[in-house]
Coordinates of C-alpha atoms in Angstrom, one line a residue:
X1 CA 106.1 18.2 -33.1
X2 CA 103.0 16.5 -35.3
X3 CA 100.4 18.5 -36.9
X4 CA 97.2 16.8 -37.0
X5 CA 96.0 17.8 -40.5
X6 CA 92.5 19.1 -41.1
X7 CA 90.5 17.4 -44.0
X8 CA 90.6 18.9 -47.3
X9 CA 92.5 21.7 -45.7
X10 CA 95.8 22.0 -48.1
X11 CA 99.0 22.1 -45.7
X12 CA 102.7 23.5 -47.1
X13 CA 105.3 21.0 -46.9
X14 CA 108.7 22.1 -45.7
X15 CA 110.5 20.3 -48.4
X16 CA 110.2 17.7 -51.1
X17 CA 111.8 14.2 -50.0
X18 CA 109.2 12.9 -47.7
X19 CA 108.4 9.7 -45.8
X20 CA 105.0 8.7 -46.2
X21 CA 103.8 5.7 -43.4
X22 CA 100.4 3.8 -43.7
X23 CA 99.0 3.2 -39.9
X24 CA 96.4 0.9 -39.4
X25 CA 96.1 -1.1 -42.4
X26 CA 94.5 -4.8 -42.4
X27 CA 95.5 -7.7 -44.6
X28 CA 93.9 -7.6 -48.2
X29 CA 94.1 -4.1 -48.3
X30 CA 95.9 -2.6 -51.2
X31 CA 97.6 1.3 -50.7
X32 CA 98.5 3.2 -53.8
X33 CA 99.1 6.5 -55.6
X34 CA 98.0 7.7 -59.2
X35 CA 99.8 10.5 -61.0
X36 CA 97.8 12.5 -62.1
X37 CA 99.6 14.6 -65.6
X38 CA 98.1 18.1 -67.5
X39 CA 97.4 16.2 -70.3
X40 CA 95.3 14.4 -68.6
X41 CA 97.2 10.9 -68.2
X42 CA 97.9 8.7 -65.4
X43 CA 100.6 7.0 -64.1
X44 CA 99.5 4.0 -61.2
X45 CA 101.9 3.1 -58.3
X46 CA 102.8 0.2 -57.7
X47 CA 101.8 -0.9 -61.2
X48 CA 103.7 1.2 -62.9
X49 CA 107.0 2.7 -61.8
X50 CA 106.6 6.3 -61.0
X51 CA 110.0 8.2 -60.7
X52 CA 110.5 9.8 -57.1
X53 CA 108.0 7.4 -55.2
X54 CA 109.2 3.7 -54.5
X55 CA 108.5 1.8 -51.0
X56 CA 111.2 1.9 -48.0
X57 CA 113.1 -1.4 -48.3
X58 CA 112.9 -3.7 -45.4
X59 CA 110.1 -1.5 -44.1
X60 CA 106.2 -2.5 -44.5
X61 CA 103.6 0.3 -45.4
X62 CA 106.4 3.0 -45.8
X63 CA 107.1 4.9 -49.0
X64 CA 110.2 7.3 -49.9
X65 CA 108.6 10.4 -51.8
X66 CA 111.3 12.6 -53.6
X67 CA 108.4 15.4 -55.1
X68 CA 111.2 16.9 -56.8
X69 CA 112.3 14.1 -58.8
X70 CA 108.4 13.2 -60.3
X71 CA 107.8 13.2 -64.1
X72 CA 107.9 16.5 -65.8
X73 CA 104.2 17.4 -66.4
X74 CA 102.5 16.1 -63.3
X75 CA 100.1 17.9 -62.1
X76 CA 98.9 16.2 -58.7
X77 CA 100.1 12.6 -56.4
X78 CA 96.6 10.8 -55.5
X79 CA 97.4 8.4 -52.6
X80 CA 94.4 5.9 -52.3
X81 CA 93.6 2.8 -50.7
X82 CA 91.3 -0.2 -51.4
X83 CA 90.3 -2.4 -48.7
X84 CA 88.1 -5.6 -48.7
X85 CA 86.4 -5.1 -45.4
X86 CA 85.1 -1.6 -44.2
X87 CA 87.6 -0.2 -41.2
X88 CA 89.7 2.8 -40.1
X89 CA 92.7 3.3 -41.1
X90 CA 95.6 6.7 -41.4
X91 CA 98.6 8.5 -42.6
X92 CA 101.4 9.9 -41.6
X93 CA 103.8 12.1 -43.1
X94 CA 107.6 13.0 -42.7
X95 CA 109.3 15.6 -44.1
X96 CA 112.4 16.3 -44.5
X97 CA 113.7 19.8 -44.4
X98 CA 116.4 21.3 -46.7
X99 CA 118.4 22.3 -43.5
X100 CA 120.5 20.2 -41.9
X101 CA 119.9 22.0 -38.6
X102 CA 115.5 22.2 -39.3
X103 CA 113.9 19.4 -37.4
X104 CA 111.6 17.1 -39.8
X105 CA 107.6 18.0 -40.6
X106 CA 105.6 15.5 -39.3
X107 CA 102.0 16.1 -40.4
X108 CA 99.2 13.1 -39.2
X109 CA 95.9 12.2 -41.2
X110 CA 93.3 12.7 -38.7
X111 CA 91.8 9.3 -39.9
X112 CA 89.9 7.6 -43.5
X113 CA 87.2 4.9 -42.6
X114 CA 87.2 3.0 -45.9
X115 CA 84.6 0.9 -47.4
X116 CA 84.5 -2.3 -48.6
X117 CA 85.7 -2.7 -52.5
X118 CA 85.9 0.9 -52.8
X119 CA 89.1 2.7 -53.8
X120 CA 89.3 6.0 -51.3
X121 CA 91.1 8.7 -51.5
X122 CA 93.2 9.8 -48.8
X123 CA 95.8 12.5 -49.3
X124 CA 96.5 14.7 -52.6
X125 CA 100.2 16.6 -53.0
X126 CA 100.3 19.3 -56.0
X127 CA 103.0 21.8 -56.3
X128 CA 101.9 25.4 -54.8
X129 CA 103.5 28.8 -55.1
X130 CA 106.9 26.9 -55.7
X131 CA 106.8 24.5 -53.0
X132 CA 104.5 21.5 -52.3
X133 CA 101.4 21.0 -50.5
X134 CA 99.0 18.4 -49.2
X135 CA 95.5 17.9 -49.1
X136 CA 93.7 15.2 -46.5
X137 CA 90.8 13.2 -48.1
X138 CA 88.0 11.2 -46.8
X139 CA 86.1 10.3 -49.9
X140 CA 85.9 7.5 -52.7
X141 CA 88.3 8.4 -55.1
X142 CA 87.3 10.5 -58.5
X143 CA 90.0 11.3 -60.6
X144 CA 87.9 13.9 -62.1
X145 CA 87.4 15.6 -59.2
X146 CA 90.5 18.0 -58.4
X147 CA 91.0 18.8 -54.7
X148 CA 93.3 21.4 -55.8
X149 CA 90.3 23.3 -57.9
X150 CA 92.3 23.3 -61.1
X151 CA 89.3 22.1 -63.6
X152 CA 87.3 19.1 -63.6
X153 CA 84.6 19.0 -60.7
X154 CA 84.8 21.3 -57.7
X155 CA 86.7 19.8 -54.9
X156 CA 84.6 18.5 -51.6
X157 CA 84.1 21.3 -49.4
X158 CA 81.7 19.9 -46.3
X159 CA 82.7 18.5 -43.4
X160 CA 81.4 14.8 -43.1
X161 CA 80.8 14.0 -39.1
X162 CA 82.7 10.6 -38.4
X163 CA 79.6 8.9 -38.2
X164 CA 78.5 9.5 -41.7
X165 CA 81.9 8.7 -43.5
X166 CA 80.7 4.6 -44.0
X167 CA 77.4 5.4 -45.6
X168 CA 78.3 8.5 -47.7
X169 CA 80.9 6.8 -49.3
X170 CA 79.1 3.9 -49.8
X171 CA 76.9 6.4 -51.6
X172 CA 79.2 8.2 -53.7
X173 CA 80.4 5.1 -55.1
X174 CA 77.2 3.5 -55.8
X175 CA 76.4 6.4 -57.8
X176 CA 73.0 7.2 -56.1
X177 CA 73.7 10.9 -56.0
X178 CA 75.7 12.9 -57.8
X179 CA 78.4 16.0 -56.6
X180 CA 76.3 19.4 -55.8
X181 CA 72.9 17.8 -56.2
X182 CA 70.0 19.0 -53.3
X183 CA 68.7 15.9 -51.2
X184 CA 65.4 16.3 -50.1
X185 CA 63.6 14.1 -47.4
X186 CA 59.5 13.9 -47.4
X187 CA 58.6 13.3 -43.9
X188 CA 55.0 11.2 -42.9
X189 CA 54.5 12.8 -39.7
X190 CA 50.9 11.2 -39.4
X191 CA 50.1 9.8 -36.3
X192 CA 50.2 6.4 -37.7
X193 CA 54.3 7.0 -37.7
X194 CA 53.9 7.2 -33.7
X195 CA 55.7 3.8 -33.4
X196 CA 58.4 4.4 -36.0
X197 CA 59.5 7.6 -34.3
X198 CA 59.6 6.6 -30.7
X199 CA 61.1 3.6 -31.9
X200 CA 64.3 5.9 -33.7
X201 CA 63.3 4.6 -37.1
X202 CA 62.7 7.8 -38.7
X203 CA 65.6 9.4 -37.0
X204 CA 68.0 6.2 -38.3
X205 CA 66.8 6.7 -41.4
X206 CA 67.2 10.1 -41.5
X207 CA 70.7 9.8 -40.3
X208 CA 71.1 7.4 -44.0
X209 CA 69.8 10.8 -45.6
X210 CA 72.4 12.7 -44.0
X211 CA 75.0 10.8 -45.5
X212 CA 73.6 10.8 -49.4
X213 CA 73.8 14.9 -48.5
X214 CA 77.4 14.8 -47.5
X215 CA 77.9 12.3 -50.9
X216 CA 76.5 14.9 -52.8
X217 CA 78.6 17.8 -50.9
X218 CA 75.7 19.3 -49.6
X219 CA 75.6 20.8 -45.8
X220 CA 72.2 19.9 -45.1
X221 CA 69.2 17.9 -46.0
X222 CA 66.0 19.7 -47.0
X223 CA 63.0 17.9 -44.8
X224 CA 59.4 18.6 -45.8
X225 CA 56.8 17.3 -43.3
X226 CA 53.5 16.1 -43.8
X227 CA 50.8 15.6 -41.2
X228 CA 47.0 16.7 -42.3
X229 CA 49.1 19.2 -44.8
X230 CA 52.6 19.9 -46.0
X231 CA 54.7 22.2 -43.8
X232 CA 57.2 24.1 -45.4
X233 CA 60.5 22.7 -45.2
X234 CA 63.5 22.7 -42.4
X235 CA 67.2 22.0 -42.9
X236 CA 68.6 19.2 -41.3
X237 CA 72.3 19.6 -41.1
X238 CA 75.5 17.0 -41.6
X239 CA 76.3 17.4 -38.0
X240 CA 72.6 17.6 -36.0
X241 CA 71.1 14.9 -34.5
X242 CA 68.2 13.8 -36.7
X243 CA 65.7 12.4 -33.5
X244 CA 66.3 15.7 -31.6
X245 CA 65.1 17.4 -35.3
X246 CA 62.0 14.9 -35.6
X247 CA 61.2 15.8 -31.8
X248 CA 61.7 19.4 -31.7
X249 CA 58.9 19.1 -34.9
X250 CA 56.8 17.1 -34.0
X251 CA 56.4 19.1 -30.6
X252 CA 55.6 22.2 -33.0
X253 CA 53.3 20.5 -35.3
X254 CA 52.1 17.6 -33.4
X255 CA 51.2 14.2 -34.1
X256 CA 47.8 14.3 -36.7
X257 CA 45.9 12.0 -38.9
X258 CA 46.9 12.4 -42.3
X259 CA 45.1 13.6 -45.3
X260 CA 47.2 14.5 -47.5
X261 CA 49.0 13.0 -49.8
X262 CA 52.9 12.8 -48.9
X263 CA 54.2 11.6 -51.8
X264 CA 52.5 14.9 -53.5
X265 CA 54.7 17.1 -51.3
X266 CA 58.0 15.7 -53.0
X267 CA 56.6 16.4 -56.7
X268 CA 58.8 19.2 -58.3
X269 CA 61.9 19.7 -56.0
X270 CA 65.0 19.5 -57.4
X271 CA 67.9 16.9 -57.1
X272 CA 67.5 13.4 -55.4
X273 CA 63.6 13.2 -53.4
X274 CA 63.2 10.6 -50.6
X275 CA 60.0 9.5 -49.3
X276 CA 59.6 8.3 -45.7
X277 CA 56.2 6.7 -45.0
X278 CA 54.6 3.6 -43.0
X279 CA 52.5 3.5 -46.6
X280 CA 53.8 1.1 -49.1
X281 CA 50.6 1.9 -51.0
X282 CA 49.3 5.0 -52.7
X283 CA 50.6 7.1 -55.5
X284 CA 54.1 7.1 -56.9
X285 CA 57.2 9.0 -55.1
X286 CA 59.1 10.9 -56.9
X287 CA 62.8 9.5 -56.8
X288 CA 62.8 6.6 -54.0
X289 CA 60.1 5.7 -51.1
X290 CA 61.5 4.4 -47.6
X291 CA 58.7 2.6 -46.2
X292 CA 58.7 2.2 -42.5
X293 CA 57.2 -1.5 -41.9
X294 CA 56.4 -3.5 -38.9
X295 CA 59.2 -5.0 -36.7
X296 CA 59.5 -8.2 -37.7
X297 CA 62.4 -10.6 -36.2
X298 CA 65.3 -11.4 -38.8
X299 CA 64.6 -9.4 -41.6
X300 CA 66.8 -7.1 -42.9
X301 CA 66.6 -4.0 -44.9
X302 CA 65.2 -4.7 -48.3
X303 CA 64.9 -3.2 -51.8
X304 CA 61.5 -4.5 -52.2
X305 CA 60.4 -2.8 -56.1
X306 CA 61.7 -0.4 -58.1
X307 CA 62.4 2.9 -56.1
X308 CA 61.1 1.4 -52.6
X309 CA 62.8 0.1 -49.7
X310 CA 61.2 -1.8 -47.1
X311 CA 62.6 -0.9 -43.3
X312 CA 61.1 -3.6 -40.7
X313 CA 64.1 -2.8 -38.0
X314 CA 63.5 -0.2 -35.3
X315 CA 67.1 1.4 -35.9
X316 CA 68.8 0.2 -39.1
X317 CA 72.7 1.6 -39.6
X318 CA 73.0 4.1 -42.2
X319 CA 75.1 1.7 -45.0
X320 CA 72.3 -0.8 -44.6
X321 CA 69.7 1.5 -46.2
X322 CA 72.0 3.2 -48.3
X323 CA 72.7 -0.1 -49.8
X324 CA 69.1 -1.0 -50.2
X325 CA 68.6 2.4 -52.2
X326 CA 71.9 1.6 -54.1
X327 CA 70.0 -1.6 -55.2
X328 CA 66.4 -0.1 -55.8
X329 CA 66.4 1.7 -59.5
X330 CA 64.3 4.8 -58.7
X331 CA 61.2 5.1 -60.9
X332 CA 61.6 8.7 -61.5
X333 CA 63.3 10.2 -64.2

């Protein structure tokens, strides 16, 4: 029977020689492991030979794992992959079990969408209570950060929605937030923004907030609206639907012209601040501004100064602004 594993959800192996079996992969991409030792080395398959782990001969995209035959010393078996175009891709893993008579452990990765030139990991095996165990990933790869909790930063602990795998890791690799840091999102709810939000602007864009949240292994974004005065703030979580959020609120609040200052409203929270106005204009954002412009045919997403994006499509994809704020240096210290 096959056991569709949970991400980073560790599951005991049955024994230690193993069959491990890339599904999905596309030509350019490049599948490997680092070893990962208690001193603090590492050891990089294929580049380097790593005793216990060579690829099946005569058999593409399958390795032979003998866990009881790695290095003395190691500490943890990263298996990664770097791909040249963003797609979906998986695991599988077979174990076999020290009885003859045992049927084999088959255990299935429910699924990695990687991103384009960025090394992701995908499935961690450490030694647990004398046996072995893995660990499913979904995240660019940090070798600092140790999904089994020994040291080093914390490992991820929220559940990213399909939807937001692309962008977050697009933004965990770009560096725009870092792990445990609060994202906050400063809302113009001014009737000027009519447009944008029956358009789905605000709620695309919000969705691209969402996924610097899950980069920074936070369940939810902090939303502060601003109409004729700052509200205080709702969470907006991973896994709700931003427009229902910006409908349910605006219903509450309604639709009013604005008076005070939103960039204000942002000054003094913690962690990463994003502004998101139809106003280019005005006084400096703290952190980055998203300004919601005009529809205008053809052009894209835009990093147009330091710490502003510029947003003239009615529903841009989350890794499109993600990668404008990746290449907008926020003004803010």
């Amino acid at each position: 029977m096959t056991v569709l594993m949970t991400v980073n959800q560790r599951e005991a192996l049955s024994g230690a020689q193993c069959r491990v079996e890339w599904q999905g992969l596309r030509p350019g991409d490049e599948v490997g492991a680092h070893l990962v030792t208690t001193s603090g080395q590492r050891l990089d398959f294929p580049a380097t030979q790593v005793p216990g782990l060579r690829r099946q001969p005569w058999s593409e995209n399958t390795w032979l794992l003998d866990a009881d035959a790695l290095p003395a010393g190691w500490q943890r078996l990263d298996m990664v992959v770097r791909s040249p175009a963003a797609h979906s891709l998986s695991l599988l893993l077979a174990v076999r079990s020290p009885s003859p008579a045992a049927a084999e452990q088959v255990l299935q990765h429910p699924g990695v969408d990687a991103v384009a030139g960025t090394e992701t990991a995908v499935l961690s095996l450490a030694e647990v209570d004398g046996g072995y165990a893995v660990v499913p990933q979904q995240s660019p790869y940090d070798a600092t950060r140790d999904p089994w909790g020994r040291g080093g930063i914390a490992p991820t602990l929220v559940e990213v929605p399909p939807a937001l795998r692309e962008a977050s890791a697009l933004a965990g690799h770009s560096g725009l937030v870092g792990n445990g840091v609060p994202v906050t999102a400063v809302l113009d709810l001014s009737a000027s923004m009519r447009p944008r939000l029956v358009a789905g602007t605000v709620a695309s864009v919000l969705t691209a907030v969402q996924a610097l949240a899950a980069a920074a292994d936070q369940p939810a974004v902090t939303v502060v609206a601003v109409s004729d005065r700052p509200h205080p703030p709702r969470e907006l979580g991973l896994a709700d639907d931003p427009e229902e959020f910006v409908r349910a609120w605006t219903r509450d609040i309604g639709l009013r012209t604005g008076s005070a200052p939103v960039a204000a409203a942002g000054a003094g929270r913690p962690g990463l601040v994003i502004t998101v106005t139809d106003q280019e204009g005005g006084a400096a954002a703290p952190g980055y501004r998203v300004v919601l412009a005009a529809p205008e045919q053809g052009r894209a997403v835009t990093a147009s100064r330091a710490g502003t994006v510029v947003v003239p499509e009615p529903r841009p994809d989350a890794v499109s602004v993600v990668r404008a704020l990746a290449h907008a240096s926020s003004p803010a210290a």
